[in-house]
GROMACS .gro file of C-alpha atoms in nm:
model
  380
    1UNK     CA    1  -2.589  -4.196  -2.980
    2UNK     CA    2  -2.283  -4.137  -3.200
    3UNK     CA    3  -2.220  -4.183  -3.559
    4UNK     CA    4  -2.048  -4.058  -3.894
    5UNK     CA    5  -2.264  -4.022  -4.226
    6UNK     CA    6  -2.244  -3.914  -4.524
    7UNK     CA    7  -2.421  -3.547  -4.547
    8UNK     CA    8  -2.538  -3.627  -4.947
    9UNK     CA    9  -2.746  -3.973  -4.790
   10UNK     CA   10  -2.859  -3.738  -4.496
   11UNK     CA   11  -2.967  -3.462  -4.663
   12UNK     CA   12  -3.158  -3.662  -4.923
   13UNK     CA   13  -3.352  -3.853  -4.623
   14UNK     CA   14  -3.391  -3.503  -4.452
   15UNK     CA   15  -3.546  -3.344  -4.747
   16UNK     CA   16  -3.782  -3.692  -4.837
   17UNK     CA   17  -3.902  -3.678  -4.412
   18UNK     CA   18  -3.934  -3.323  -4.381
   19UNK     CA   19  -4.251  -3.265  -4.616
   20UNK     CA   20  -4.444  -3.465  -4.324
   21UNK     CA   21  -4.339  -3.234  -4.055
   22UNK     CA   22  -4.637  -2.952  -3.974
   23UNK     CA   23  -4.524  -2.595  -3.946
   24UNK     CA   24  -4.797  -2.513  -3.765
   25UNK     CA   25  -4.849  -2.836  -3.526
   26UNK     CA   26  -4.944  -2.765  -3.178
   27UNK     CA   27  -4.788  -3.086  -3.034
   28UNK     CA   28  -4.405  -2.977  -3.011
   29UNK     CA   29  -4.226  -3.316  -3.095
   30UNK     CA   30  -4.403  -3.341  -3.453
   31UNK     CA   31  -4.201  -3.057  -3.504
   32UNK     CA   32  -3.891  -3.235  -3.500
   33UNK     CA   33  -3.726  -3.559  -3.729
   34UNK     CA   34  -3.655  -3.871  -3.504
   35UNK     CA   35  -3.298  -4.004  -3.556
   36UNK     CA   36  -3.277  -4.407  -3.495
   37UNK     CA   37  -2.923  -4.510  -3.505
   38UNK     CA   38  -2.881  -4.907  -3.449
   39UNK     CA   39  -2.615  -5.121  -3.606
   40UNK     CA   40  -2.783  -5.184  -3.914
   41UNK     CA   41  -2.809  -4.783  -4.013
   42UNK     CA   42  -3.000  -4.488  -3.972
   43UNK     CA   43  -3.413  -4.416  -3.962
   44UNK     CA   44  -3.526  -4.087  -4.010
   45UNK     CA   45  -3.889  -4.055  -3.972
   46UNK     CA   46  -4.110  -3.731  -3.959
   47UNK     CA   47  -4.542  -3.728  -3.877
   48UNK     CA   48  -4.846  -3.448  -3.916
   49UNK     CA   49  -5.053  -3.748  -3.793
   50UNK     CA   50  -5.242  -3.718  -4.116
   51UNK     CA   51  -4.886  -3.798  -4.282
   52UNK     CA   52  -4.522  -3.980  -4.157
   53UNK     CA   53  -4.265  -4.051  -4.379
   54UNK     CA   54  -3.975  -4.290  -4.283
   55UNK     CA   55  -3.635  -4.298  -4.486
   56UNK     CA   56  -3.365  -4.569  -4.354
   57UNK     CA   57  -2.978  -4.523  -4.452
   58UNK     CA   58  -2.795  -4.855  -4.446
   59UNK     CA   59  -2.449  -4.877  -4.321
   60UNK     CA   60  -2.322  -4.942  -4.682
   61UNK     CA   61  -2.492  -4.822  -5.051
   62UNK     CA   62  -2.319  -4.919  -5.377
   63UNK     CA   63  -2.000  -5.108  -5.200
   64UNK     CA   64  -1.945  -4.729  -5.005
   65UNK     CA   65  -1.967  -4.735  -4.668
   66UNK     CA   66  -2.257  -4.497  -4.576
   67UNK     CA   67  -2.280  -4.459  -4.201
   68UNK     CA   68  -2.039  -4.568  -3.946
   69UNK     CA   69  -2.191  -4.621  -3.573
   70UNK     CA   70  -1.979  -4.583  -3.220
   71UNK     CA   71  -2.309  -4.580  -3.016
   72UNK     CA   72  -2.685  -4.657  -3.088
   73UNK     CA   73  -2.952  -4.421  -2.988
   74UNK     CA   74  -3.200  -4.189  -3.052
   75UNK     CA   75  -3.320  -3.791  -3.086
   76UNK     CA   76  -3.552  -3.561  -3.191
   77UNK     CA   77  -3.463  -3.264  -3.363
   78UNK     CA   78  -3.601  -2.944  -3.450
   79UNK     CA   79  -3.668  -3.015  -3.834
   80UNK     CA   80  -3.670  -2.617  -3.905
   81UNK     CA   81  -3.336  -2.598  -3.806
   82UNK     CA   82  -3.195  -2.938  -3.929
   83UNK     CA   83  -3.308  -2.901  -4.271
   84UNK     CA   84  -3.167  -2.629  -4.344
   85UNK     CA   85  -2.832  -2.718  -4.131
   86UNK     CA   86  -2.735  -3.054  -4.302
   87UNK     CA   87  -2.821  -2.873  -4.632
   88UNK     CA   88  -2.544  -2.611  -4.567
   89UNK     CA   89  -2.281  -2.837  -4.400
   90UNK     CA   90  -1.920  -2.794  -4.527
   91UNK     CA   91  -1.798  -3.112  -4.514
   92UNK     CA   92  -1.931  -3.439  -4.680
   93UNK     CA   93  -1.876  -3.620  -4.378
   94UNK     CA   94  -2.096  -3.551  -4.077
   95UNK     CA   95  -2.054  -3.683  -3.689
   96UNK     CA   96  -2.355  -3.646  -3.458
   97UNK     CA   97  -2.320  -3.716  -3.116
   98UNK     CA   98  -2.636  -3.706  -2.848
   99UNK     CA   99  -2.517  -3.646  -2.474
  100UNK     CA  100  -2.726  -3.544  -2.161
  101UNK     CA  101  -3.076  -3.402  -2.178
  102UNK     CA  102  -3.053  -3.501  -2.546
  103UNK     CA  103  -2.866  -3.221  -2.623
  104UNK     CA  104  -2.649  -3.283  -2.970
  105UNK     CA  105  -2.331  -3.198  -3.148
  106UNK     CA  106  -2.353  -3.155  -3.481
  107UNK     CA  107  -1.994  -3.178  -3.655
  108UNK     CA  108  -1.858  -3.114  -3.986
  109UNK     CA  109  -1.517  -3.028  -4.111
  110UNK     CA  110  -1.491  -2.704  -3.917
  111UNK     CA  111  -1.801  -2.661  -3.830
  112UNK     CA  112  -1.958  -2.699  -3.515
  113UNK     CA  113  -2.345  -2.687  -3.416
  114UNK     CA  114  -2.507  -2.767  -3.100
  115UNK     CA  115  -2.882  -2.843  -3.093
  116UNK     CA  116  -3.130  -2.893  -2.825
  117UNK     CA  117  -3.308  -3.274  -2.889
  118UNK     CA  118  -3.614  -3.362  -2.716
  119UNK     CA  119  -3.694  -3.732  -2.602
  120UNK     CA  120  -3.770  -4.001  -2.876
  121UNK     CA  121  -3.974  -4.145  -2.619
  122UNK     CA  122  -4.280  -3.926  -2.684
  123UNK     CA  123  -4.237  -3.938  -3.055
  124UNK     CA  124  -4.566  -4.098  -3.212
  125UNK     CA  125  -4.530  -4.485  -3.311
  126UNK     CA  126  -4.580  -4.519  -3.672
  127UNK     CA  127  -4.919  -4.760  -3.741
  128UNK     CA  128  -4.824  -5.130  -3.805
  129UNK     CA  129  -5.099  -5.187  -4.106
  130UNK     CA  130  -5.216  -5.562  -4.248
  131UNK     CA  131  -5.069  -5.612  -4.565
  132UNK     CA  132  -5.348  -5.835  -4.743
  133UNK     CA  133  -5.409  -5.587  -4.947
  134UNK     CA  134  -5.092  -5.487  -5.148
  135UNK     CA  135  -5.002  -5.371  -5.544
  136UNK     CA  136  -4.753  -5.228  -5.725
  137UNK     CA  137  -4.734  -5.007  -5.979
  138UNK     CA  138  -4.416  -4.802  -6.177
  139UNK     CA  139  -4.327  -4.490  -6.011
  140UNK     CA  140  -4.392  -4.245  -6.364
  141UNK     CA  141  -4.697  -4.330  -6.377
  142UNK     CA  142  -4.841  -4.325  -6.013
  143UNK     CA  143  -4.674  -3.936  -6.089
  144UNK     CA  144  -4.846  -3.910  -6.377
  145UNK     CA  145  -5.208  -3.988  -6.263
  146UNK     CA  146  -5.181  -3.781  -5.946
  147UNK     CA  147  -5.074  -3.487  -6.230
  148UNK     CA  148  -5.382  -3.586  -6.383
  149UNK     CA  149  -5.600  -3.539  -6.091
  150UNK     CA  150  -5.489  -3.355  -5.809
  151UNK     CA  151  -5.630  -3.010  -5.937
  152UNK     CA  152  -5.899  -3.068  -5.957
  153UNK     CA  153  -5.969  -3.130  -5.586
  154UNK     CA  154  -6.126  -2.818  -5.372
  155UNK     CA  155  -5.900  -2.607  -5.160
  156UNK     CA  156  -6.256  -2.513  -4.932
  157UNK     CA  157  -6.183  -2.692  -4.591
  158UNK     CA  158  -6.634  -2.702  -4.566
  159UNK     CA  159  -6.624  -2.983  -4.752
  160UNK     CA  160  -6.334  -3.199  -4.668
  161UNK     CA  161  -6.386  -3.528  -4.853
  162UNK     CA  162  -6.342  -3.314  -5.196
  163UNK     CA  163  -6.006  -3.188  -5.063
  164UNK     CA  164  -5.895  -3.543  -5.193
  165UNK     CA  165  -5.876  -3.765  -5.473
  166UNK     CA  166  -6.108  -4.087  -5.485
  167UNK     CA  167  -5.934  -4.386  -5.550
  168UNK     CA  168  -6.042  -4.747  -5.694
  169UNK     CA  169  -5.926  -5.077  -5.844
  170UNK     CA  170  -6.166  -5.320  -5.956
  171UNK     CA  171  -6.098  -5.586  -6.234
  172UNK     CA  172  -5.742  -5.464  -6.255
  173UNK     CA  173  -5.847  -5.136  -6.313
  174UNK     CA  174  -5.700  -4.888  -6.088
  175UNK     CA  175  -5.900  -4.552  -6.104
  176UNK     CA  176  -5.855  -4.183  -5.971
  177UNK     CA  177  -6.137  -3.910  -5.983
  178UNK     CA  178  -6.099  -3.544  -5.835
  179UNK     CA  179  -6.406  -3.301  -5.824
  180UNK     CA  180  -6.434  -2.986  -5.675
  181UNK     CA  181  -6.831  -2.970  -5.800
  182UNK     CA  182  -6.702  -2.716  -6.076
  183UNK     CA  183  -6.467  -2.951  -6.304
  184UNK     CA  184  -6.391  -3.287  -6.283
  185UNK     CA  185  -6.083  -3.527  -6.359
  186UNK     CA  186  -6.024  -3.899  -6.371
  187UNK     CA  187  -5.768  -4.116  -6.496
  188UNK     CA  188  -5.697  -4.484  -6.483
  189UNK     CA  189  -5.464  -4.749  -6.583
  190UNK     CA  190  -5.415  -5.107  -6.624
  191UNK     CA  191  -5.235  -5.322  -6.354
  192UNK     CA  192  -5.131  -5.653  -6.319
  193UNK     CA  193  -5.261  -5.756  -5.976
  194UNK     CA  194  -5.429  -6.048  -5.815
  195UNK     CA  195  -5.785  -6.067  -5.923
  196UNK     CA  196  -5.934  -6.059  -5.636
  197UNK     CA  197  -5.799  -5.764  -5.530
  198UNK     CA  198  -6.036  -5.480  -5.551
  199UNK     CA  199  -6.108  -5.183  -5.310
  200UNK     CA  200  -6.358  -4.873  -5.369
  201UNK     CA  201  -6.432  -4.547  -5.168
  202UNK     CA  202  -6.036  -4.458  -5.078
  203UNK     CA  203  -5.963  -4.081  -5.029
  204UNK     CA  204  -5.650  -3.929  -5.014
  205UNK     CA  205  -5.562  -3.547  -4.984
  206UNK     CA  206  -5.476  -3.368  -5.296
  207UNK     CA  207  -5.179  -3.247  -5.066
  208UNK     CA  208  -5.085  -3.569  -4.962
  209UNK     CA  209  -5.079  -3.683  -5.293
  210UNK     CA  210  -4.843  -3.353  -5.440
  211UNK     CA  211  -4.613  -3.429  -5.109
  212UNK     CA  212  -4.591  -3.796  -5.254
  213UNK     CA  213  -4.512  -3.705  -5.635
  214UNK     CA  214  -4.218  -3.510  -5.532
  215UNK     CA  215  -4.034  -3.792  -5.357
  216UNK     CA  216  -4.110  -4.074  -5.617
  217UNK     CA  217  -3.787  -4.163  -5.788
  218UNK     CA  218  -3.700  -4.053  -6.149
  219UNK     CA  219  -3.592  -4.373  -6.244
  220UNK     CA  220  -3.865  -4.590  -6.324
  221UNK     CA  221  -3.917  -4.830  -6.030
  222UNK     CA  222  -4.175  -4.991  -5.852
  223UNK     CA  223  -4.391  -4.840  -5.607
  224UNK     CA  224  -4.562  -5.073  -5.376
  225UNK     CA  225  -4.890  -4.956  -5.202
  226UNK     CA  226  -5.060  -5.136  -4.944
  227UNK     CA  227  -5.435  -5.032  -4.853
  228UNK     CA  228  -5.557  -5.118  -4.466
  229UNK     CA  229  -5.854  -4.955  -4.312
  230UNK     CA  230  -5.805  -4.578  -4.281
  231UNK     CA  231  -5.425  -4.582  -4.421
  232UNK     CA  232  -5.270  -4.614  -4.720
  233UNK     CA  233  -4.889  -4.743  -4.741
  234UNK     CA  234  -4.655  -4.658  -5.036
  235UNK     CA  235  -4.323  -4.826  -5.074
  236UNK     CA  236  -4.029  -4.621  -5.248
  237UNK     CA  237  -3.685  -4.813  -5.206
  238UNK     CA  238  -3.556  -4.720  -4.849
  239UNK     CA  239  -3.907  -4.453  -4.785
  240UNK     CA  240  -4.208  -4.557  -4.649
  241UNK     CA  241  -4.490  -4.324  -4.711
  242UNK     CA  242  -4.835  -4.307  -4.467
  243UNK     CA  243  -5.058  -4.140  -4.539
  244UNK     CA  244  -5.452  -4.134  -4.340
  245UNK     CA  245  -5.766  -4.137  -4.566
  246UNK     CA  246  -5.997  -3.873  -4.535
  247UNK     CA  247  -6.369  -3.973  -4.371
  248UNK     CA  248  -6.674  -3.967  -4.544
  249UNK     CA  249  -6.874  -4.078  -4.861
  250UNK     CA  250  -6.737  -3.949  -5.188
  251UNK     CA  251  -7.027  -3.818  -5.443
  252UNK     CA  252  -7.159  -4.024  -5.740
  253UNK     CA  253  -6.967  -3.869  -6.019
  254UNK     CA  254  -7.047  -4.072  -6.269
  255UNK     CA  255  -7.412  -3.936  -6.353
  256UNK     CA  256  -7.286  -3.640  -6.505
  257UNK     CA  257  -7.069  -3.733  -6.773
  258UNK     CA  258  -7.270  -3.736  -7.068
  259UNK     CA  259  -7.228  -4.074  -7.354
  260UNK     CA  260  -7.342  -3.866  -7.650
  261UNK     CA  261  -7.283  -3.520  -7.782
  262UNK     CA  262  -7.466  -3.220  -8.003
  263UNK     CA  263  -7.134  -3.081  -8.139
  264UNK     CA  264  -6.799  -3.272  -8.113
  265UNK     CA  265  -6.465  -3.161  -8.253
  266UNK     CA  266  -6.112  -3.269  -8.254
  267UNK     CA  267  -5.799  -3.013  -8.262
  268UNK     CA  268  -5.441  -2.975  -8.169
  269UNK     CA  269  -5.381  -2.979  -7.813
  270UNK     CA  270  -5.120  -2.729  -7.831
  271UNK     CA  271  -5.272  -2.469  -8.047
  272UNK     CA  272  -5.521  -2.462  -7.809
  273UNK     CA  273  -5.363  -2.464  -7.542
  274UNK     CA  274  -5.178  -2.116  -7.671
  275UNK     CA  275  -5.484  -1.928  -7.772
  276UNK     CA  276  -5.655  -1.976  -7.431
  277UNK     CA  277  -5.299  -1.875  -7.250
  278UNK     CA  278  -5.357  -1.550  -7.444
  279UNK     CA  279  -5.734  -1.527  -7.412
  280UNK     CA  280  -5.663  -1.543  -7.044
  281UNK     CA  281  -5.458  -1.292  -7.000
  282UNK     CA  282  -5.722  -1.063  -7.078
  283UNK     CA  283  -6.008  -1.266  -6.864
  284UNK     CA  284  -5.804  -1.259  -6.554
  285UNK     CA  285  -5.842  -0.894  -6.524
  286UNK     CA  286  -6.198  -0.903  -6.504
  287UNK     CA  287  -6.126  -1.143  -6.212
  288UNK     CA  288  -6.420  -1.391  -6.413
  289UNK     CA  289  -6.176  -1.550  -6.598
  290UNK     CA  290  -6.412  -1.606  -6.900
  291UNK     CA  291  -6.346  -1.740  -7.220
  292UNK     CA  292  -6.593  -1.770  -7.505
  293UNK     CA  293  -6.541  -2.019  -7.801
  294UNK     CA  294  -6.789  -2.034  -8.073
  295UNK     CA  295  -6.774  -2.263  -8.428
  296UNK     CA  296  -6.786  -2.082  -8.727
  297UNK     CA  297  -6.938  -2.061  -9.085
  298UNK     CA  298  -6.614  -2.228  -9.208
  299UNK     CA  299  -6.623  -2.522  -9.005
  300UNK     CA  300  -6.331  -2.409  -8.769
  301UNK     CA  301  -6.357  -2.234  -8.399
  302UNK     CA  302  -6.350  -1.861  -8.272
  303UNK     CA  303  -6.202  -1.777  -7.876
  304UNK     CA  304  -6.243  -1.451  -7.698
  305UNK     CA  305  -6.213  -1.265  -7.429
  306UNK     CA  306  -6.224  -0.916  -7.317
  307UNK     CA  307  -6.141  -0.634  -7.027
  308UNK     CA  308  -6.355  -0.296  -6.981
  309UNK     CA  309  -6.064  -0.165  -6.893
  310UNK     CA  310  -5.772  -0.283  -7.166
  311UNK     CA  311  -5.941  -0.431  -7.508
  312UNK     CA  312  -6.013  -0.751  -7.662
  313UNK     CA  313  -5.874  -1.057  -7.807
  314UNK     CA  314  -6.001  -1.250  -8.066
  315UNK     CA  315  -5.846  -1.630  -8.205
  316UNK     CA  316  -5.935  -1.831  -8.480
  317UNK     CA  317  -5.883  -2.204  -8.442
  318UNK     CA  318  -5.821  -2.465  -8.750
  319UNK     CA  319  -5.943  -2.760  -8.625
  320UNK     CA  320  -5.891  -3.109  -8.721
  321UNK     CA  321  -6.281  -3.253  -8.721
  322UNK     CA  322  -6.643  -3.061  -8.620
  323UNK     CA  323  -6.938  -3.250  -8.601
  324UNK     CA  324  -7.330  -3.131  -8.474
  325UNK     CA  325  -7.469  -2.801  -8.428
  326UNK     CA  326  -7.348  -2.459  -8.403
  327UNK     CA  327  -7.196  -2.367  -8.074
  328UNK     CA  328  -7.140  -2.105  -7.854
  329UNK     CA  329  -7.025  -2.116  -7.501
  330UNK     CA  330  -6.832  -1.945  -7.212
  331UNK     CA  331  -6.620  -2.114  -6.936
  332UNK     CA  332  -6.331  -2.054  -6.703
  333UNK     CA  333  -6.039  -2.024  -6.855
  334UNK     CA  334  -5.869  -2.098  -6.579
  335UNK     CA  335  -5.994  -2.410  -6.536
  336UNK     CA  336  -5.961  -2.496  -6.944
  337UNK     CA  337  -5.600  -2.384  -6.916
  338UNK     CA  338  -5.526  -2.673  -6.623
  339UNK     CA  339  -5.699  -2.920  -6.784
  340UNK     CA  340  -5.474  -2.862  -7.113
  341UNK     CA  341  -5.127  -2.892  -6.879
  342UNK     CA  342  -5.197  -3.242  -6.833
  343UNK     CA  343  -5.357  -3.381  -7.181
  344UNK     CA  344  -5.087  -3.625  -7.297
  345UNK     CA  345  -5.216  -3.670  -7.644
  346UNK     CA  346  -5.146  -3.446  -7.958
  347UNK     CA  347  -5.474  -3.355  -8.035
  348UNK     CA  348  -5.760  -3.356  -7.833
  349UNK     CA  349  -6.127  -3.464  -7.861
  350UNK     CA  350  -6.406  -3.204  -7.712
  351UNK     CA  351  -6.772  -3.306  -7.658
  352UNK     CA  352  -7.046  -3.058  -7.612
  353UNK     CA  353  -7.430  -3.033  -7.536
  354UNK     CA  354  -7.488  -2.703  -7.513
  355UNK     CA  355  -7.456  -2.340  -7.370
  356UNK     CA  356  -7.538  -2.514  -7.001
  357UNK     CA  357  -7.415  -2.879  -7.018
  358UNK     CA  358  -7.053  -2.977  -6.924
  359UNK     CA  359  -6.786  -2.921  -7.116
  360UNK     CA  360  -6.597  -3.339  -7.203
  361UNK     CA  361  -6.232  -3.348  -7.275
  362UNK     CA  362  -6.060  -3.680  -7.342
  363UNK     CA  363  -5.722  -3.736  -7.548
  364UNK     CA  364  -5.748  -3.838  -7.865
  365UNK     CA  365  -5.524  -4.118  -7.847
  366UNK     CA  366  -5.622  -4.352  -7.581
  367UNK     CA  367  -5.917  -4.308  -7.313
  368UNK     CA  368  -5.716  -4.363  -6.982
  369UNK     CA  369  -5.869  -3.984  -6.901
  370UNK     CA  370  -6.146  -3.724  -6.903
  371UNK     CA  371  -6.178  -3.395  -6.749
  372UNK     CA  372  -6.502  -3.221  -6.751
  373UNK     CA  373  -6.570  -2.828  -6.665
  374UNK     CA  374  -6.879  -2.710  -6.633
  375UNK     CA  375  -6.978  -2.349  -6.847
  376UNK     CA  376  -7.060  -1.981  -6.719
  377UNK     CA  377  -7.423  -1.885  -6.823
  378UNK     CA  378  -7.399  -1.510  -6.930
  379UNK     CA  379  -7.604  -1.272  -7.074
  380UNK     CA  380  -7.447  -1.264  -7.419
   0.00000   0.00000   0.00000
């Protein structure tokens, strides 16, 4: 194997494979990026088994010519090293020649870097998946709904299917919900799609799905994503994205989102947003994290929180409407604060039923999304 390539093209396909490689695998070739030179470019492609991303470099991008190849051929190389090689290479045009034993010469302006390959030959095969079952849908906002969702997931390992996010598309509605049995988020969207496309019960890891969003172009283009039986396929340009679904039967989640409310009101997003930032900072120390809001004689909203050990604060809230009963509740301000990072809408709607009852947030704006927390019951 012998070729010349650009190092910009390389390194971008180095950095897109290399969040599928496994720091900690025990099999050692998923610990390396498999080169594929052949006369129509270059394949990098990089597996955890759970995850394998492939990124292909034609010969020629935008009339420049991208990659030129003496010899086909193919290597494994330690992705620890590479990455961080091709990121620091002088030159911006790179040779890389494969002899005996797979060992290669890495070769850039003055530089000169010899690494030990291992055989392609044991490399995994990446699964060849029926593609009956295939939409597409613009990059931002894929990015968007995973933003929406993916925090919510669990990080305990004891109950793996919550580690993901539950995905669906029925009608043309494509739907994500994340739960880790304390909060809750969904969001969905519109697609144009066949009709009779539909699919229900597909989980994908919440780190799967943050891997993904950091490789989906800026620019707003098309992602294609074909579902088979246990794998999920996304499309970017010149990267192909696998990604396994996680066994198991998601819960019912839709039982406990309440339809009506005692006390509803409607505020600025923002404002918010700020006073619980500050509220927090205070709640953290008691390692609780809780916030208490209560309405108030006036018709607007009170927030505090408090430390043994450094004071109080205290936050008064205009808000825009307040409906129902009195209120007064307590909650993870944590959890309130990452719901707020997301809402895309100005102002926000709240629904309440109670000290006990979960805690509704939807934007005020359009009702793509909800998040739901649930309260703290305390003693005062």
């Amino acid at each position: 194997m012998k070729l010349t390539i650009l190092r910009t093209e390389l390194n971008e396909a180095v950095q897109n494979v290399s969040k599928a490689v496994s720091a900690r695998s025990t099999i050692p070739i998923l610990s390396g990026i498999k080169i594929d030179v052949s006369d129509r470019g270059v394949t990098l492609t990089a597996s955890d088994t759970d995850i394998s991303i492939q990124h292909f470099i034609p010969l020629e991008s935008a009339s420049k010519t991208v990659v030129k190849v003496e010899r086909p051929g193919s290597v494994v190389l330690p992705a620890k090293f590479f990455v961080e090689i091709v990121k620091k290479l002088p030159h911006e045009e790179v040779n890389l020649e494969v002899g005996e034993r797979f060992q290669t010469l890495i070769h850039s302006g003055a530089t000169e870097i010899q690494l030990v390959g291992l055989d392609p030959e044991e490399f995994p095969v990446l699964p060849i998946l029926e593609e009956d079952r295939v939409f597409s849908i613009p990059g931002d906002l894929l990015r968007s709904m995973i933003r929406q969702t993916v925090f919510a997931v669990t990080t305990n390992e004891s109950t793996p299917i919550l580690t993901g996010v539950l995905w669906s598309l029925q009608e043309g509605v494509f739907k994500f919900v994340a739960t880790d049995r304390h909060r809750l988020a969904t969001c969905k969207t519109n697609i144009d799609t066949d009709p009779g496309l539909k699919f229900a019960g597909v989980v994908i890891s919440g780190k799967t799905l943050n891997e993904l969003s950091k490789i989906i172009p800026d620019q707003n283009t098309l992602v294609d994503i074909v579902v088979a039986d246990n794998q999920v396929l996304f499309k970017l340009g010149e990267v192909l994205f696998f990604s396994r679904m996680l066994d198991g039967a998601y819960p019912d989640t839709s039982k406990i989102i309440p339809s009506q409310f005692k006390t509803e009101l409607v505020l600025n997003t923002k404002s918010l947003s700020d006073a619980i930032d500050r509220a927090y900072l205070l709640s953290r120390e008691e390692k609780t994290n809780i916030v208490r809001l209560l309405t108030t004689d006036d018709g607007n909203i009170e927030i505090n929180s408090s430390s043994s050990e450094l004071g109080r604060v205290q936050e008064h809230l205009d808000v825009t409407d307040l409906t129902g009963e009195p209120l007064r509740i307590a909650f993870n301000s944590k959890y309130m604060l990452d719901v707020l990072k997301v809402v895309d809408s100005e102002q926000l709607y709240i629904g309440f039923n109670g000290a006990m009852s979960p805690i509704i947030f939807k934007p005020r704006d359009h009702d793509n999304s909800l998040h739901l927390i649930l309260p703290y019951r305390t003693t005062n």
